[in-house]
XYZ file of C-alpha atoms in Angstrom:
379
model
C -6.282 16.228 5.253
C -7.577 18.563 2.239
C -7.911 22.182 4.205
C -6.580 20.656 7.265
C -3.180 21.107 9.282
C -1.293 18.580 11.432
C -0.181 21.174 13.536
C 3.231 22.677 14.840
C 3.834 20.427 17.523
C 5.549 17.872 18.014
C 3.964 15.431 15.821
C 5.056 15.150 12.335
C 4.046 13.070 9.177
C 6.081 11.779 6.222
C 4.520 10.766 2.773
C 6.589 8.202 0.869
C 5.304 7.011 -2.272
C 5.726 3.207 -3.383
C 7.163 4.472 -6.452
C 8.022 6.591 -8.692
C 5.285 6.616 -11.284
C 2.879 6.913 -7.907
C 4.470 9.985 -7.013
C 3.903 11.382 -10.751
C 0.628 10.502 -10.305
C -0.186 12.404 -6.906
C 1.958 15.318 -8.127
C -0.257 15.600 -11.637
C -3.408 15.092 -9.148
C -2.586 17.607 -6.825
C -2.554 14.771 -3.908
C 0.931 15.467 -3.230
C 0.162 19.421 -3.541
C -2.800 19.095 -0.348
C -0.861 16.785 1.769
C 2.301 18.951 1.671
C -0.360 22.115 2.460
C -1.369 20.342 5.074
C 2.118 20.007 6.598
C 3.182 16.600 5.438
C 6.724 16.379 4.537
C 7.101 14.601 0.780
C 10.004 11.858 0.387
C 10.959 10.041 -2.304
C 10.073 6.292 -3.505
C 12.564 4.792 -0.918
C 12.310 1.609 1.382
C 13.987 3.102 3.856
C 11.691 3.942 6.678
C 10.350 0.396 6.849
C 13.979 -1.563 8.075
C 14.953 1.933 10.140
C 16.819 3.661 7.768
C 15.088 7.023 7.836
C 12.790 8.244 9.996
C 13.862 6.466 12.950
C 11.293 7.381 16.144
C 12.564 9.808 18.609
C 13.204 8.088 21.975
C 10.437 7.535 23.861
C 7.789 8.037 21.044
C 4.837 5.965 19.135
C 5.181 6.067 15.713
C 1.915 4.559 13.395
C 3.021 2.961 9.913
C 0.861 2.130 6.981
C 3.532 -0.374 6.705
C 4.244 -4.444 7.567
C 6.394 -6.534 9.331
C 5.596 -4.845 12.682
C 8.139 -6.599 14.987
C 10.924 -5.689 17.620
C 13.336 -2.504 16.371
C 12.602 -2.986 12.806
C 12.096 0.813 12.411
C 15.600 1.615 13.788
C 15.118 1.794 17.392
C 18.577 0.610 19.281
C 17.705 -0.680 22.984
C 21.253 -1.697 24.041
C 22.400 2.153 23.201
C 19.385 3.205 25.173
C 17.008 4.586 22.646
C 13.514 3.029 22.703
C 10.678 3.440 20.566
C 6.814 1.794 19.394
C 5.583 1.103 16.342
C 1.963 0.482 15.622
C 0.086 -0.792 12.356
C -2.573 1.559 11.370
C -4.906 1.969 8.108
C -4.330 5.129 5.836
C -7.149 6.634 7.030
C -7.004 6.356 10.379
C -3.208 7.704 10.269
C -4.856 10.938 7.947
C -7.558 10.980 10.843
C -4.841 11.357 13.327
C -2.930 13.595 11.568
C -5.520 15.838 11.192
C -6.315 15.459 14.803
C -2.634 16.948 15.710
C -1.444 13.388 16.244
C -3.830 12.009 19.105
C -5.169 8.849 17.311
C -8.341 8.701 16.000
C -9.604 6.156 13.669
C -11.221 7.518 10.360
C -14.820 6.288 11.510
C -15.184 8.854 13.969
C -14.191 11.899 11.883
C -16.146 13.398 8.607
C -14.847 13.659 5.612
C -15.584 14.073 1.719
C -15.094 11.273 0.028
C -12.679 11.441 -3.157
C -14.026 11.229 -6.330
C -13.517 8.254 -9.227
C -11.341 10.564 -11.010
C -9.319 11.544 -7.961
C -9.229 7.789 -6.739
C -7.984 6.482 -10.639
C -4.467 5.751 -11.184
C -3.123 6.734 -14.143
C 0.350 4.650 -14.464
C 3.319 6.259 -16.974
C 6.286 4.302 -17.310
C 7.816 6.715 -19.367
C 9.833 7.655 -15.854
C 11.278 4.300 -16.196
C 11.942 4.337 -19.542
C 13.670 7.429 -19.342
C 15.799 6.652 -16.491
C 16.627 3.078 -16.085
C 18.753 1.350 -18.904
C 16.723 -2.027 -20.014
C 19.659 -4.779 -20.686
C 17.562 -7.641 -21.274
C 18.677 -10.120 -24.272
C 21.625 -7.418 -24.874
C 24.422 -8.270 -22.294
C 28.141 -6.926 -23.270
C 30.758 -9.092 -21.574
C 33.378 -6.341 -22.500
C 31.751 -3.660 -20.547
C 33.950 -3.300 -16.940
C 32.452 -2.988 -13.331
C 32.681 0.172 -11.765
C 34.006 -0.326 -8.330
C 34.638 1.837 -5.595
C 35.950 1.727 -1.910
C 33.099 0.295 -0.658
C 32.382 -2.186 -3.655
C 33.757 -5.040 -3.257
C 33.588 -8.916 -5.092
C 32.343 -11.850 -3.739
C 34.964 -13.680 -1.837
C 35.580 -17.205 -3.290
C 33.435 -19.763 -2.209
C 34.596 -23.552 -1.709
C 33.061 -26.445 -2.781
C 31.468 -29.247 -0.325
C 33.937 -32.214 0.243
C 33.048 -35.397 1.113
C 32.067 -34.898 4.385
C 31.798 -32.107 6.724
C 32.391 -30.802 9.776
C 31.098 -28.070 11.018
C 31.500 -26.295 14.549
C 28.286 -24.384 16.574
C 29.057 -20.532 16.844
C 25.196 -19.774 17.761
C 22.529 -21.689 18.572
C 19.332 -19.651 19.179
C 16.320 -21.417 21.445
C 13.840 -18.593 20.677
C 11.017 -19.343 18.968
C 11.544 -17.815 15.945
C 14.854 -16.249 14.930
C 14.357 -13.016 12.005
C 16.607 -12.357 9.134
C 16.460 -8.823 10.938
C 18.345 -10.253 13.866
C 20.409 -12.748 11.324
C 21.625 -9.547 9.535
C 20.630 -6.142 10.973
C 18.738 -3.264 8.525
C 19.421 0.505 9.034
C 23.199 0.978 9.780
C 24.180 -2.124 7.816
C 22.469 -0.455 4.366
C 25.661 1.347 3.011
C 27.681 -2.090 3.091
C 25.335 -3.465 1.099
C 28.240 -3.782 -2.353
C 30.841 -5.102 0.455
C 30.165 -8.666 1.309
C 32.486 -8.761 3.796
C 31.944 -5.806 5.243
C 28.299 -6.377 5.550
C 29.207 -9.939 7.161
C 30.993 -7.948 10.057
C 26.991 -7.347 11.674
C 25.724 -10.921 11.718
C 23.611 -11.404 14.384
C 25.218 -8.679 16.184
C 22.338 -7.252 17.734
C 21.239 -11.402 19.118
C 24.863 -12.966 19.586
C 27.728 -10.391 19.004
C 30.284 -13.261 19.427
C 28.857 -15.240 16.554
C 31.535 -13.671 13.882
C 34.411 -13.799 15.822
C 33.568 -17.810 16.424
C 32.631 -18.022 12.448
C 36.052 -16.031 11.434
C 38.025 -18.680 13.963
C 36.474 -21.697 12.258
C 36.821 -20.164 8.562
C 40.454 -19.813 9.243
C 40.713 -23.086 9.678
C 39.189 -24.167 6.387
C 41.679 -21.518 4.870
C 43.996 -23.374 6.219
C 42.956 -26.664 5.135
C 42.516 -25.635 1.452
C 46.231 -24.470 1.569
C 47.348 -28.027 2.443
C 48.235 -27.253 6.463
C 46.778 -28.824 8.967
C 44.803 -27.055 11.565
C 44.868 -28.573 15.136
C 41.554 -28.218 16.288
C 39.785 -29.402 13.229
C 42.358 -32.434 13.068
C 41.933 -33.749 16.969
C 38.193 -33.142 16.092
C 38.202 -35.335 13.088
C 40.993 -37.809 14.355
C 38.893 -39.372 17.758
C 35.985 -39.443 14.846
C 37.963 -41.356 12.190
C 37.297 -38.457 9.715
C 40.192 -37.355 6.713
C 41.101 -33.701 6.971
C 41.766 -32.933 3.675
C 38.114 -34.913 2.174
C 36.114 -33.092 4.902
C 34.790 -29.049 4.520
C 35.365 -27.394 7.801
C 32.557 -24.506 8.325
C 30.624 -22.594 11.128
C 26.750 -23.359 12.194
C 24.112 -21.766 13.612
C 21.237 -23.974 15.593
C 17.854 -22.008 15.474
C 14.071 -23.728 16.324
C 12.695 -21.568 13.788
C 15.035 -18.964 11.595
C 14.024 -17.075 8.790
C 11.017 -14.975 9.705
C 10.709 -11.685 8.381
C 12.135 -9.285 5.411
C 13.676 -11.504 1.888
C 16.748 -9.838 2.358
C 18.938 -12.356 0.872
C 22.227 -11.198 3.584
C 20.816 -12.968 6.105
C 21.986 -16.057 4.107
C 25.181 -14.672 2.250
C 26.645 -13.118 5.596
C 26.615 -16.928 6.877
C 28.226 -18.201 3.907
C 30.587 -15.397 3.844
C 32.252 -15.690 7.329
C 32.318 -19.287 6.548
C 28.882 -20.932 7.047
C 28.510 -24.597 5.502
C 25.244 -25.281 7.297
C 22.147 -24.333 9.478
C 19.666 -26.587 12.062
C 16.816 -25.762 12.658
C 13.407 -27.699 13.514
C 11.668 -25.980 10.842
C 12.561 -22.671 9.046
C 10.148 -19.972 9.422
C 9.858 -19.068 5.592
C 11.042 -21.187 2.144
C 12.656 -18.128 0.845
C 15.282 -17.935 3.716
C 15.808 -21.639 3.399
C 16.326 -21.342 -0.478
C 18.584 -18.611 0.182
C 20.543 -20.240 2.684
C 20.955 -23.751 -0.597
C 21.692 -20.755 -2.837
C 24.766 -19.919 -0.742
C 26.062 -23.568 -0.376
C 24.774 -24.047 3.633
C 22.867 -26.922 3.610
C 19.747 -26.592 5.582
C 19.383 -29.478 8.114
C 16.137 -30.113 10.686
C 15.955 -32.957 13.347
C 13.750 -35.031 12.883
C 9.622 -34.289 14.351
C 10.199 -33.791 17.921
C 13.727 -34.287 18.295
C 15.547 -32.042 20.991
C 19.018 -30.557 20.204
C 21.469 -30.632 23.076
C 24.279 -29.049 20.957
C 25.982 -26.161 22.530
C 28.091 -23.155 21.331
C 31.447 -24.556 20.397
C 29.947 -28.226 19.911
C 30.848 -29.845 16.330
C 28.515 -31.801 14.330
C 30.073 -34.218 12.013
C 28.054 -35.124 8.844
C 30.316 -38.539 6.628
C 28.947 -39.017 3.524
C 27.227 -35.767 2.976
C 28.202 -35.034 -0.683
C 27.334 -38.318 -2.127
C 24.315 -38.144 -0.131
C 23.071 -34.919 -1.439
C 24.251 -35.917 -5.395
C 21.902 -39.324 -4.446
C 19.090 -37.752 -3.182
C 19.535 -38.657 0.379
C 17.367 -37.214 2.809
C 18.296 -38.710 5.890
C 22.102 -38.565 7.318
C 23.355 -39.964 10.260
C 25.349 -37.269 12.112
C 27.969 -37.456 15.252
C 27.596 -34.334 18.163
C 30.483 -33.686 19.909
C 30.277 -32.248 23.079
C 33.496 -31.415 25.515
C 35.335 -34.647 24.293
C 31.800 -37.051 24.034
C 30.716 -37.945 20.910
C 26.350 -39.101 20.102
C 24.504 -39.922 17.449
C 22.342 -38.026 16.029
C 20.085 -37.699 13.156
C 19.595 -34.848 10.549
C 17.175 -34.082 7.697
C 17.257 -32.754 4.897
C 14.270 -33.173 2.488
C 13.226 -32.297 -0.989
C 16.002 -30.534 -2.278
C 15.423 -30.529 -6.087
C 17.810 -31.835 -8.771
C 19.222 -28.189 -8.988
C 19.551 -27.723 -5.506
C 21.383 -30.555 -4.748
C 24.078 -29.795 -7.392
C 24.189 -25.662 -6.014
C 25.270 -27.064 -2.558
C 27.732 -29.857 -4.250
C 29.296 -27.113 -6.131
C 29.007 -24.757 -2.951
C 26.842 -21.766 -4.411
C 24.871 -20.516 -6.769
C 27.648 -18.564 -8.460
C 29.712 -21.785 -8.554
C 26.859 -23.942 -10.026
C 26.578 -20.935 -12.513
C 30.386 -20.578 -13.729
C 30.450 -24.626 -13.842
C 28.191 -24.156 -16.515
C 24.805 -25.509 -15.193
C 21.560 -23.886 -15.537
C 22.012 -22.637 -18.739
C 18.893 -24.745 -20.407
């Protein structure tokens, strides 16, 4: 782009560097100084363009990305409201080559162009930026020192521990073939909740199954209600024809998916679950091992049928799991489990395999926060 222009039109280009100390860097170099000549627009080290939370495509429009995770409306788009847009991977290059070219693709091999020198190509980190800026705590924590919250900072609701057994009820269940934390907890609009648990919990799913927190709230009322001592009706006719004991038995919400966790780390995908009341997940396989650790760091336990095994469960179905807690504590992989479906009642058979001596005790104790102020993990 040196001595180049990408040209009034309608195309544009954005330049976010992947941090701060890069963006030093290309200012000192005078990379930052040729690509804003050439009519690039400079933004700061930010995330957001990558799960739609700035520079959303107009409607109608291609946008190329020297970014991953290239799937359905990650960059913001919003079908259901109408607006549509494409995103396409592309190399650096090729995305300088078509800038250059007033936005018509064109791949760097068929343009000419001086290559950059060592000098210009060597990265010269300074963490002083960091240093400066960003208040290192390690080894020096102050239990005195108070939390700053503000209207839209909120704690962590509490979180119960597993009973004995547990019951939980189907709010979703998802027969795509993979299911993304994008879709389990939506990026873009849902950024500014992201210090309000609950409020955050208000969007799960809500682009895939916008009755799935309603259901959840319904069924987390219920375990409310059992912690208080009452008696809810549904959960009690539920457990009564199944010879379960209200008050030893943790009432939650579940979501069935064939494959869930593709995607971003984003840890809400998990904690909005838990939030609304989530105990558990099935699944045949989950798509990634940090969405299933996620999902035994917030107390769900993450079941899969066993190899080959269909799942006939529907939305409003309850799956009944006896035993579950001393199962887990023993090292049990293997549980049977009771479906019931409009009054009918089958067996069926859930997994749940090599949960480590940790992990077992952070769904016992129903989180990671609970395993944590119970005083484990501190060796």
């Amino acid at each position: 782009l040196k001595g180049g222009s990408i040209g009034n039109g309608y195309f544009d280009m954005s330049v976010y560097p992947s941090s701060t100390p890069i963006s030093l860097a290309i200012t000192k170099n005078g990379i930052a100084a040729t690509l804003m000549e050439a009519g690039c627009v400079m933004k700061p080290a930010f995330c957001g363009p990558c799960f739609g939370a700035g520079d959303t495509p107009a409607n109608n429009t291609l946008s190329i990305r020297h970014a991953t995770r290239n799937f359905a409306n990650r960059e913001g788009s919003k079908p259901a409201s109408g607006q549509i847009a494409a995103v396409a991977l592309m190399d650096a290059r090729s995305i300088a080559a078509t800038a250059r070219n007033g936005g018509i693709l064109t791949a760097a091999t068929d343009i000419d162009y001086e290559e950059p020198t060592a000098e210009e190509m060597t990265y010269h980190f300074d963490g002083s930026v960091y240093e400066k800026r960003c208040y290192e705590g390690f080894g020096k924590a102050d239990p005195a020192a108070e939390l700053r919250y503000g209207p839209n900072i909120k704690d962590w609701p509490k979180m119960p521990k597993l009973q004995d057994d547990l019951l939980v009820k189907l709010c979703a269940v998802i027969h795509d073939p993979v299911t993304t934390t994008d879709e389990l907890i939506p990026s873009g609009e849902t950024s500014s909740y992201r210090s309000n648990p609950i409020g955050l919990s208000e969007f799960a799913l809500s682009r895939r199954v916008p009755e799935y927190v309603g259901r959840s709230k319904a069924v987390r009322a219920m375990e409310e209600a059992r912690e208080r001592g009452e008696v809810p009706e549904e959960a009690a006719n539920v457990l009564g024809a199944l010879g379960g004991d209200l008050q030893k038995t943790s009432i939650g919400s579940c979501i069935y998916a064939n494959r869930p966790g593709d995607g971003s780390a984003r840890e809400q995908a998990a904690s909005c679950q838990k939030v609304l009341g989530g105990f558990a997940n099935i699944a045949q396989e989950y798509a990634t091992k940090r969405y299933r650790s996620n999902c035994i760091n917030w107390g769900m336990t993450p079941f899969t049928l066993p190899e080959g095994a269909e799942f006939d469960g529907e939305v409003g179905d309850y799956v009944y799991v006896p035993g579950l807690r001393a199962g887990i504590e023993a090292g049990q992989e293997e549980f049977a489990a009771k479906l019931v479906h409009e009054g009918k009642v089958s067996e069926i058979t859930l997994l749940c395999r090599g949960l480590t001596e940790n992990e077992r005790k952070i769904l016992t104790e129903g989180c990671l926060m609970n395993y944590y102020a119970a005083g484990y993990g501190k060796d």
